[in-house]
Amino acid sequence: MKNLLRDRVALVTGAGSGIGRAAAIAFARAGARVVVSDVDPEKGAETARMMPAPATCIQADVSVTSQVKHLIRQAVDLYGSLDCAFNNAGIEGAIARFHEYPDTVWDRIIRVNLKGTWLCMKYELRQMLKQGKGAIVNTSSTAGHVGSRGRMSAYIASKHGVLGLTRTAAVEYGAKGIRVNALCPGAVQTPMTERLLGADDERAERMAQFIPMARFGTPDEIAKAAVWLCSDAASYVNGLALPIDGGYLAH
Ligand code: NAP
């Protein structure tokens, strides 16, 4: 993947942990100048310290318009362009039956996962339209394709919504030189998954048995796909919702 993104400027949100952290490192390894962004400035700074090349860290809550505007403006002021954007920040929310799901948690999940992705896309697209090119990758999930018994209705609705945003923007902006795609990871070993499973190794084992490859994915396996989708190697790929799930959605 070395040099796949040489001289490109890449933004990664939710880069303080898990998939976002692995992606920030993978983008840098591919030659990009990377803007590391997270709601938690300490975790963002920690990722920046792990990068193979100097990176800029900008704190932003993706669900707040003024912070997203500031993030994109800062990135462009610093590096002159925004070529790749990986809109990855997301939260899991509550585990509760559909009819008992708390309204406040619903609002928060939709605000961060759906509105946050939309806001980032909105301001990234404005910049990419000025440039006449760009590549956006959003993080959806296998939960963007199918429902589940996991008692995560808000999360699942938000990730279906991310695919709607991806497809709409891909259709609207394809002729303007901007490609928009989504990743749909299955179960990946990250702090989010650890929070969901707790210390229940047996549950993790049982979950893995539903995956044709009989294991969880690693953050790096998702990160590599984000790099590829942002690169010219994927120059005719637009509007894709790419499962990276060990074959989970195949059955
Ligand atoms: P993670 O380890 O929890 O990392 C998510 C990062 O996003 C955290 O650093 C988090 O900060 C940050 N974040 C949360 N709210 C934010 C906001 N409003 N603005 C900016 N940053 C924010 O989770 P992950 O597993 O890497 O998940 C990354 C993405 O992949 C998410 O969109 C998730 O839904 C998706 N995904 C994950 C899996 C999986 O199995 N792990 C599967 C499919 C899809 P705090 O920790 O401070 O909140």
XYZ file of C-alpha atoms and ligand atoms in Angstrom:
299
model
C 0.000 0.000 0.000
C 3.103 2.178 0.169
C 2.728 5.325 -1.963
C -0.894 4.565 -2.856
C -1.841 7.972 -1.393
C 1.409 9.844 -1.902
C 0.964 13.627 -1.505
C -2.745 13.289 -0.724
C -4.285 14.997 2.287
C -6.480 12.661 4.325
C -8.854 13.334 7.202
C -9.870 10.555 9.616
C -12.599 11.105 12.228
C -12.891 8.939 15.314
C -9.131 8.488 14.926
C -8.446 8.232 18.647
C -9.315 4.554 18.871
C -9.980 1.268 17.085
C -10.628 1.392 13.338
C -9.981 5.148 13.085
C -6.587 4.872 14.768
C -5.566 1.986 12.504
C -6.806 3.956 9.491
C -4.855 7.106 10.385
C -1.687 5.001 10.587
C -2.524 3.148 7.347
C -3.191 6.420 5.475
C 0.186 7.747 6.635
C 1.926 4.501 5.614
C 0.329 4.928 2.189
C 2.024 8.321 1.912
C -0.811 10.688 2.844
C -0.517 13.732 5.067
C -3.053 12.935 7.756
C -5.365 15.024 9.893
C -6.224 12.967 12.961
C -9.525 14.011 14.512
C -11.431 12.767 17.532
C -13.867 14.132 20.076
C -11.310 13.228 22.755
C -8.186 15.373 22.200
C -5.968 13.133 24.353
C -6.820 10.001 22.397
C -6.328 11.890 19.136
C -2.931 13.108 20.304
C -2.002 9.548 21.321
C -2.778 8.362 17.782
C -0.763 11.244 16.327
C 2.210 10.084 18.401
C 1.874 6.556 16.958
C 1.989 7.762 13.346
C 4.941 6.882 11.109
C 5.068 10.526 9.928
C 4.153 13.834 11.591
C 0.389 14.332 11.679
C -1.920 17.121 12.715
C -4.442 16.465 15.451
C -7.668 18.493 15.552
C -10.330 17.933 18.197
C -13.881 17.912 16.848
C -17.263 16.517 17.782
C -18.691 15.426 14.418
C -22.237 16.144 15.568
C -21.593 19.879 16.083
C -21.767 22.045 12.952
C -19.325 24.748 14.112
C -16.719 22.118 15.078
C -16.993 20.267 11.753
C -16.708 23.534 9.801
C -13.652 24.470 11.856
C -12.115 21.007 11.336
C -12.370 21.126 7.542
C -11.243 24.766 7.371
C -8.211 24.035 9.567
C -7.250 20.972 7.510
C -7.415 22.930 4.252
C -5.617 25.962 5.719
C -2.796 23.695 6.891
C -2.374 21.454 3.857
C -4.030 23.337 0.990
C -6.548 20.638 0.032
C -8.661 17.750 1.254
C -8.281 14.730 -1.017
C -9.528 11.856 1.147
C -11.987 11.809 4.015
C -12.714 8.779 6.177
C -15.869 9.572 8.169
C -15.527 6.902 10.777
C -16.547 8.363 14.158
C -19.424 6.449 15.693
C -20.917 5.227 18.946
C -22.821 2.075 19.834
C -25.406 3.379 22.326
C -27.632 1.311 24.552
C -28.459 -2.371 24.418
C -32.219 -2.407 24.893
C -35.236 -4.027 23.310
C -36.841 -1.950 20.562
C -39.956 -1.140 22.644
C -37.846 -0.144 25.657
C -35.117 1.819 23.871
C -34.535 5.186 25.655
C -35.482 8.243 23.552
C -32.453 10.220 24.724
C -30.030 7.513 23.607
C -31.839 7.236 20.259
C -31.349 10.994 19.743
C -27.646 10.789 20.632
C -26.910 7.848 18.319
C -28.678 9.468 15.389
C -26.958 12.785 16.122
C -23.436 11.324 16.177
C -23.643 8.448 13.675
C -26.050 9.875 11.106
C -26.034 13.655 11.438
C -22.288 13.557 12.204
C -21.563 11.678 8.979
C -23.860 13.986 7.013
C -22.240 17.116 8.466
C -18.722 15.919 7.688
C -19.774 15.001 4.142
C -21.468 18.360 3.638
C -18.346 20.407 4.398
C -15.954 17.914 2.763
C -18.058 18.042 -0.423
C -17.940 21.848 -0.457
C -14.133 21.709 -0.439
C -13.920 18.807 -2.919
C -16.250 20.619 -5.322
C -13.824 23.559 -5.325
C -10.986 21.133 -6.118
C -12.982 19.185 -8.723
C -11.958 15.887 -7.107
C -11.946 13.899 -3.901
C -12.810 10.582 -2.291
C -15.041 10.073 0.725
C -15.393 6.820 2.665
C -18.007 6.450 5.398
C -18.066 3.769 8.069
C -21.372 1.959 8.046
C -21.541 -1.657 9.253
C -23.016 -5.041 8.452
C -25.720 -3.438 10.636
C -26.292 -1.094 7.689
C -27.396 -4.044 5.563
C -29.446 -6.229 7.901
C -31.313 -6.130 11.195
C -30.179 -8.147 14.188
C -31.398 -9.514 17.507
C -28.675 -7.527 19.272
C -31.111 -4.944 20.721
C -29.402 -1.999 18.983
C -32.245 -0.454 16.973
C -30.842 3.096 16.940
C -27.373 1.930 15.900
C -28.814 -0.235 13.126
C -31.056 2.570 11.871
C -28.106 4.989 11.893
C -25.887 2.615 9.916
C -28.648 1.976 7.339
C -28.865 5.774 7.100
C -25.123 6.085 6.462
C -25.558 3.874 3.399
C -28.381 6.148 2.212
C -26.121 9.203 2.567
C -23.293 7.381 0.772
C -25.421 6.323 -2.183
C -27.112 9.707 -2.514
C -23.831 11.621 -2.556
C -22.237 9.070 -4.925
C -25.049 9.678 -7.410
C -25.111 13.470 -6.938
C -21.366 14.086 -7.158
C -19.962 11.249 -9.307
C -19.837 13.493 -12.381
C -17.964 16.149 -10.379
C -14.942 13.886 -9.828
C -15.915 12.953 -6.275
C -16.339 9.295 -5.316
C -18.299 8.322 -2.204
C -18.238 4.807 -0.771
C -18.911 3.027 2.513
C -17.256 0.275 4.500
C -19.465 -2.250 6.260
C -17.328 -3.971 8.869
C -18.572 -7.030 10.709
C -17.333 -7.694 14.247
C -13.920 -6.073 14.684
C -11.614 -6.245 17.708
C -11.824 -2.666 19.024
C -12.674 -0.929 22.303
C -16.266 -0.604 21.020
C -16.564 -4.378 20.681
C -14.910 -4.852 24.076
C -17.506 -2.534 25.630
C -20.340 -4.452 23.962
C -19.071 -7.891 24.968
C -17.588 -7.017 28.363
C -15.377 -9.792 29.698
C -17.645 -12.463 28.230
C -15.167 -14.571 26.220
C -17.736 -17.314 25.710
C -20.119 -14.861 24.037
C -17.314 -13.679 21.771
C -16.587 -17.319 20.865
C -20.251 -17.962 20.102
C -20.398 -14.830 17.931
C -17.291 -15.903 16.039
C -18.995 -19.199 15.163
C -21.587 -17.247 13.137
C -18.806 -15.802 10.990
C -17.746 -18.035 8.075
C -14.071 -17.198 8.759
C -14.697 -18.082 12.440
C -12.935 -15.001 13.837
C -13.372 -11.260 14.382
C -11.648 -8.815 12.044
C -8.768 -6.568 13.019
C -8.844 -2.752 12.746
C -6.021 -2.951 10.229
C -8.096 -5.148 7.906
C -10.732 -2.390 7.782
C -8.144 0.388 7.486
C -6.580 -1.141 4.366
C -9.935 -1.079 2.582
C -10.375 2.619 3.472
C -6.969 3.369 1.954
C -7.796 1.400 -1.194
C -11.181 3.103 -1.664
C -9.564 6.541 -1.333
C -6.827 5.691 -3.834
C -6.705 5.748 -7.624
C -6.658 1.937 -7.500
C -10.423 2.316 -6.892
C -10.873 5.082 -9.486
C -14.139 3.647 -10.899
C -15.613 2.520 -7.575
C -18.488 4.787 -6.495
C -21.536 4.198 -4.315
C -20.233 0.879 -2.975
C -21.272 -0.518 0.423
C -18.368 -2.905 0.972
C -18.781 -5.675 3.560
C -15.548 -6.563 5.357
C -16.980 -9.225 7.570
C -15.297 -12.591 7.073
C -18.283 -13.608 4.941
C -20.978 -12.875 7.546
C -23.388 -11.267 5.074
C -22.922 -14.100 2.599
C -25.219 -16.348 4.619
P -14.111 2.933 19.016
O -12.918 2.116 19.309
O -15.068 3.274 20.092
O -13.618 4.279 18.293
C -14.519 5.296 17.935
C -13.849 6.636 18.138
O -14.772 7.675 17.739
C -13.520 6.896 19.609
O -12.230 7.451 19.751
C -14.596 7.882 20.020
O -14.211 8.715 21.098
C -14.771 8.669 18.752
N -16.020 9.431 18.782
C -17.174 9.121 19.428
N -18.078 10.089 19.263
C -17.490 11.044 18.499
C -17.919 12.292 18.014
N -19.153 12.779 18.295
N -17.070 13.017 17.259
C -15.827 12.558 16.982
N -15.344 11.384 17.438
C -16.178 10.628 18.191
O -14.987 2.225 17.876
P -14.583 1.387 16.575
O -15.000 0.001 16.807
O -13.227 1.712 16.120
O -15.665 2.005 15.572
C -15.332 2.913 14.543
C -16.483 2.947 13.574
O -16.690 1.634 13.042
C -17.817 3.355 14.188
O -18.535 4.145 13.281
C -18.515 2.023 14.389
O -19.908 2.158 14.418
C -18.034 1.268 13.181
N -18.109 -0.181 13.269
C -17.449 -0.853 14.243
C -17.525 -2.232 14.284
C -16.816 -3.050 15.331
O -17.055 -4.272 15.409
N -15.950 -2.485 16.146
C -18.293 -2.918 13.328
C -18.952 -2.194 12.353
C -18.852 -0.814 12.324
P -14.729 8.307 22.584
O -14.176 6.932 22.844
O -14.164 9.379 23.442
O -16.231 8.289 22.516
